[in-house]
Amino acid sequence: MRIISGTRRGKKLFAPKNDRIRPTSDRAREALFNILESMLPAPLSEYDFLDVFAGTGAIGLEAASRGARSVTFIDIDLELVKKNAAACRLPKLSYIQKDVRRLPPAARQFNLVFMDAPYNMELSVLTLSKLFEKGWLTDDAIIIVETAKMELLEMPPGLKISRAKAYFYGAARFTFVRVDPEYLKVR
């Protein structure tokens, strides 16, 4: 596992030697960032990136290496994230050690979010709801949700799937989600 592109391109990352964490593969990560680069209305340097269920931190570190304005990691255990971050020596990183089921109200908002909950545990919808309800998302936020290929992802109130197409890589599916502007009008 390594950083694919940017200022830390090729930097090897520590990966777990157990099955407790399931990192997004290099191939899937590269494809994800290629999709993002083609669809984002502004350069990555204009995005505050939130990596939820950060695991190894590979997605957030990739965003930082590619120039994200800031990157924040949320995970119940940040040991591996911090080990990889220290090895990469990237600026503008912050950490929140928290169970996402108990997220507090946001101290700040994010306009680009990646979340990769443990597969088939029904945490994705709950986490999307918490991020929206607790004010973690800007009104124009883009949220990428990684789930198991066959896992159903229902949208909680206030959010909607933003692209008709889901992207599949191995056992993973990437779904792009946005804040629903119609919901904001009546809120």
Tab-separated table of C-alpha atoms in Angstrom:
chain	number	residue	atom	x	y	z
A	1	MET	CA	0.000	0.000	0.000
A	2	ARG	CA	1.365	3.398	-1.002
A	3	ILE	CA	0.522	7.008	-1.841
A	4	ILE	CA	-0.407	7.048	-5.546
A	5	SER	CA	0.200	10.672	-6.543
A	6	GLY	CA	1.122	14.148	-5.356
A	7	THR	CA	3.945	15.389	-3.160
A	8	ARG	CA	4.354	12.026	-1.372
A	9	ARG	CA	3.924	9.824	-4.448
A	10	GLY	CA	5.284	6.318	-3.899
A	11	LYS	CA	5.496	6.653	-0.097
A	12	LYS	CA	4.779	3.265	1.444
A	13	LEU	CA	2.088	3.116	4.085
A	14	PHE	CA	1.836	0.742	7.000
A	15	ALA	CA	-0.974	-1.760	6.532
A	16	PRO	CA	-2.510	-3.939	9.233
A	17	LYS	CA	-1.458	-7.520	9.564
A	18	ASN	CA	-4.959	-8.567	10.586
A	19	ASP	CA	-8.454	-8.421	9.128
A	20	ARG	CA	-9.720	-5.785	11.573
A	21	ILE	CA	-9.109	-3.041	8.984
A	22	ARG	CA	-9.886	-3.380	5.272
A	23	PRO	CA	-7.944	-0.643	3.433
A	24	THR	CA	-9.178	0.610	0.074
A	25	SER	CA	-6.872	-0.933	-2.539
A	26	ASP	CA	-4.298	1.186	-4.390
A	27	ARG	CA	-6.149	0.526	-7.651
A	28	ALA	CA	-9.518	1.600	-6.256
A	29	ARG	CA	-7.965	4.664	-4.587
A	30	GLU	CA	-6.312	5.725	-7.840
A	31	ALA	CA	-9.592	5.296	-9.731
A	32	LEU	CA	-11.479	7.259	-7.068
A	33	PHE	CA	-9.122	10.230	-7.276
A	34	ASN	CA	-9.224	10.143	-11.090
A	35	ILE	CA	-13.024	10.372	-10.894
A	36	LEU	CA	-12.811	13.202	-8.361
A	37	GLU	CA	-10.345	15.192	-10.454
A	38	SER	CA	-12.686	15.005	-13.441
A	39	MET	CA	-15.860	15.930	-11.530
A	40	LEU	CA	-14.821	18.481	-8.900
A	41	PRO	CA	-15.795	22.034	-9.859
A	42	ALA	CA	-12.642	23.428	-8.194
A	43	PRO	CA	-9.094	22.175	-7.571
A	44	LEU	CA	-8.523	19.867	-4.587
A	45	SER	CA	-6.686	22.741	-2.872
A	46	GLU	CA	-10.095	24.361	-2.279
A	47	TYR	CA	-11.466	21.392	-0.340
A	48	ASP	CA	-11.448	20.560	3.353
A	49	PHE	CA	-11.370	16.761	3.312
A	50	LEU	CA	-12.908	14.534	5.991
A	51	ASP	CA	-11.868	10.856	6.106
A	52	VAL	CA	-14.449	8.977	8.214
A	53	PHE	CA	-13.659	5.435	9.393
A	54	ALA	CA	-10.104	6.359	8.424
A	55	GLY	CA	-8.481	2.982	9.189
A	56	THR	CA	-4.958	3.339	7.779
A	57	GLY	CA	-5.570	6.933	6.699
A	58	ALA	CA	-4.649	6.074	3.099
A	59	ILE	CA	-7.541	8.010	1.516
A	60	GLY	CA	-7.020	11.159	3.570
A	61	LEU	CA	-3.239	11.009	3.133
A	62	GLU	CA	-3.741	10.635	-0.618
A	63	ALA	CA	-5.947	13.761	-0.553
A	64	ALA	CA	-3.295	15.650	1.444
A	65	SER	CA	-0.524	14.520	-0.909
A	66	ARG	CA	-2.601	15.767	-3.851
A	67	GLY	CA	-3.036	19.187	-2.241
A	68	ALA	CA	-6.279	19.223	-0.221
A	69	ARG	CA	-6.544	22.435	1.823
A	70	SER	CA	-6.879	20.388	5.028
A	71	VAL	CA	-7.544	16.778	6.000
A	72	THR	CA	-9.275	15.552	9.153
A	73	PHE	CA	-9.438	11.882	10.131
A	74	ILE	CA	-12.189	10.352	12.274
A	75	ASP	CA	-11.792	6.860	13.655
A	76	ILE	CA	-12.317	5.051	16.918
A	77	ASP	CA	-8.619	4.039	16.804
A	78	LEU	CA	-6.176	6.478	15.195
A	79	GLU	CA	-2.935	4.613	15.936
A	80	LEU	CA	-2.353	3.424	12.356
A	81	VAL	CA	-3.505	6.743	10.841
A	82	LYS	CA	-1.034	8.686	12.994
A	83	LYS	CA	1.792	6.243	12.231
A	84	ASN	CA	1.230	6.670	8.476
A	85	ALA	CA	0.787	10.441	8.792
A	86	ALA	CA	4.070	10.747	10.704
A	87	ALA	CA	5.867	8.780	7.986
A	88	CYS	CA	4.398	11.023	5.261
A	89	ARG	CA	5.089	14.322	7.066
A	90	LEU	CA	2.186	16.150	5.451
A	91	PRO	CA	0.875	19.505	6.717
A	92	LYS	CA	-2.665	20.463	7.717
A	93	LEU	CA	-3.751	17.148	9.217
A	94	SER	CA	-6.036	16.847	12.234
A	95	TYR	CA	-7.512	13.920	14.128
A	96	ILE	CA	-10.736	13.150	15.952
A	97	GLN	CA	-10.744	9.908	17.917
A	98	LYS	CA	-14.414	9.140	18.221
A	99	ASP	CA	-16.986	6.438	17.596
A	100	VAL	CA	-18.984	7.959	14.724
A	101	ARG	CA	-22.214	6.786	16.324
A	102	ARG	CA	-21.510	9.400	19.002
A	103	LEU	CA	-20.409	12.333	16.848
A	104	PRO	CA	-20.707	15.686	18.602
A	105	PRO	CA	-21.934	18.815	16.820
A	106	ALA	CA	-19.291	19.903	14.312
A	107	ALA	CA	-16.689	22.489	15.251
A	108	ARG	CA	-16.188	23.078	11.517
A	109	GLN	CA	-17.640	21.938	8.200
A	110	PHE	CA	-16.223	19.925	5.321
A	111	ASN	CA	-16.943	20.131	1.608
A	112	LEU	CA	-15.375	16.801	0.567
A	113	VAL	CA	-15.971	13.665	2.625
A	114	PHE	CA	-14.946	10.045	2.189
A	115	MET	CA	-16.431	7.349	4.372
A	116	ASP	CA	-15.704	3.652	4.380
A	117	ALA	CA	-17.669	2.026	7.194
A	118	PRO	CA	-17.141	-1.655	7.964
A	119	TYR	CA	-19.066	-3.534	5.285
A	120	ASN	CA	-22.569	-4.869	5.928
A	121	MET	CA	-22.926	-3.406	9.422
A	122	GLU	CA	-25.493	-0.742	8.446
A	123	LEU	CA	-23.225	2.063	9.648
A	124	SER	CA	-23.130	4.008	6.373
A	125	VAL	CA	-26.681	5.388	6.543
A	126	LEU	CA	-26.377	6.129	10.265
A	127	THR	CA	-23.090	7.962	9.699
A	128	LEU	CA	-24.466	9.970	6.774
A	129	SER	CA	-27.367	11.045	9.003
A	130	LYS	CA	-25.043	12.053	11.839
A	131	LEU	CA	-22.733	14.036	9.549
A	132	PHE	CA	-25.718	15.937	8.125
A	133	GLU	CA	-27.669	16.453	11.365
A	134	LYS	CA	-24.641	17.509	13.421
A	135	GLY	CA	-23.507	20.123	10.884
A	136	TRP	CA	-20.326	18.475	9.560
A	137	LEU	CA	-21.257	19.103	5.893
A	138	THR	CA	-21.287	22.321	3.895
A	139	ASP	CA	-24.401	22.835	1.762
A	140	ASP	CA	-22.355	21.965	-1.344
A	141	ALA	CA	-20.479	19.006	0.170
A	142	ILE	CA	-19.594	15.976	-1.925
A	143	ILE	CA	-19.629	12.718	0.038
A	144	ILE	CA	-18.132	9.526	-1.352
A	145	VAL	CA	-19.413	6.399	0.370
A	146	GLU	CA	-17.548	3.118	-0.051
A	147	THR	CA	-19.698	0.058	0.606
A	148	ALA	CA	-19.651	-3.616	-0.258
A	149	LYS	CA	-20.698	-4.144	-3.867
A	150	MET	CA	-24.094	-5.604	-2.934
A	151	GLU	CA	-24.767	-3.468	0.160
A	152	LEU	CA	-27.883	-1.299	-0.118
A	153	LEU	CA	-27.378	2.378	0.629
A	154	GLU	CA	-30.569	4.216	1.480
A	155	MET	CA	-30.408	7.989	1.685
A	156	PRO	CA	-31.361	9.628	4.961
A	157	PRO	CA	-33.462	12.819	4.857
A	158	GLY	CA	-31.495	15.784	3.529
A	159	LEU	CA	-29.116	13.819	1.308
A	160	LYS	CA	-29.390	12.355	-2.183
A	161	ILE	CA	-27.307	10.268	-4.547
A	162	SER	CA	-25.678	12.764	-6.880
A	163	ARG	CA	-24.573	10.615	-9.801
A	164	ALA	CA	-26.693	8.028	-11.554
A	165	LYS	CA	-23.711	5.718	-11.843
A	166	ALA	CA	-22.030	3.877	-8.987
A	167	TYR	CA	-18.403	2.871	-9.482
A	168	PHE	CA	-17.293	-0.696	-8.745
A	169	TYR	CA	-13.752	-1.853	-7.934
A	170	GLY	CA	-13.307	-5.431	-6.759
A	171	ALA	CA	-15.626	-5.956	-3.785
A	172	ALA	CA	-16.167	-2.193	-3.332
A	173	ARG	CA	-18.750	0.258	-4.629
A	174	PHE	CA	-18.297	4.054	-4.550
A	175	THR	CA	-21.510	6.082	-4.350
A	176	PHE	CA	-21.457	9.879	-4.641
A	177	VAL	CA	-23.857	11.724	-2.344
A	178	ARG	CA	-24.823	15.427	-2.057
A	179	VAL	CA	-26.858	17.561	0.279
A	180	ASP	CA	-30.363	17.811	-1.212
A	181	PRO	CA	-31.022	21.485	-2.073
A	182	GLU	CA	-34.800	20.872	-2.002
A	183	TYR	CA	-34.525	19.711	1.595
A	184	LEU	CA	-32.546	22.832	2.520
A	185	LYS	CA	-35.359	25.039	1.158
A	186	VAL	CA	-37.924	23.601	3.583
A	187	ARG	CA	-35.667	23.171	6.585
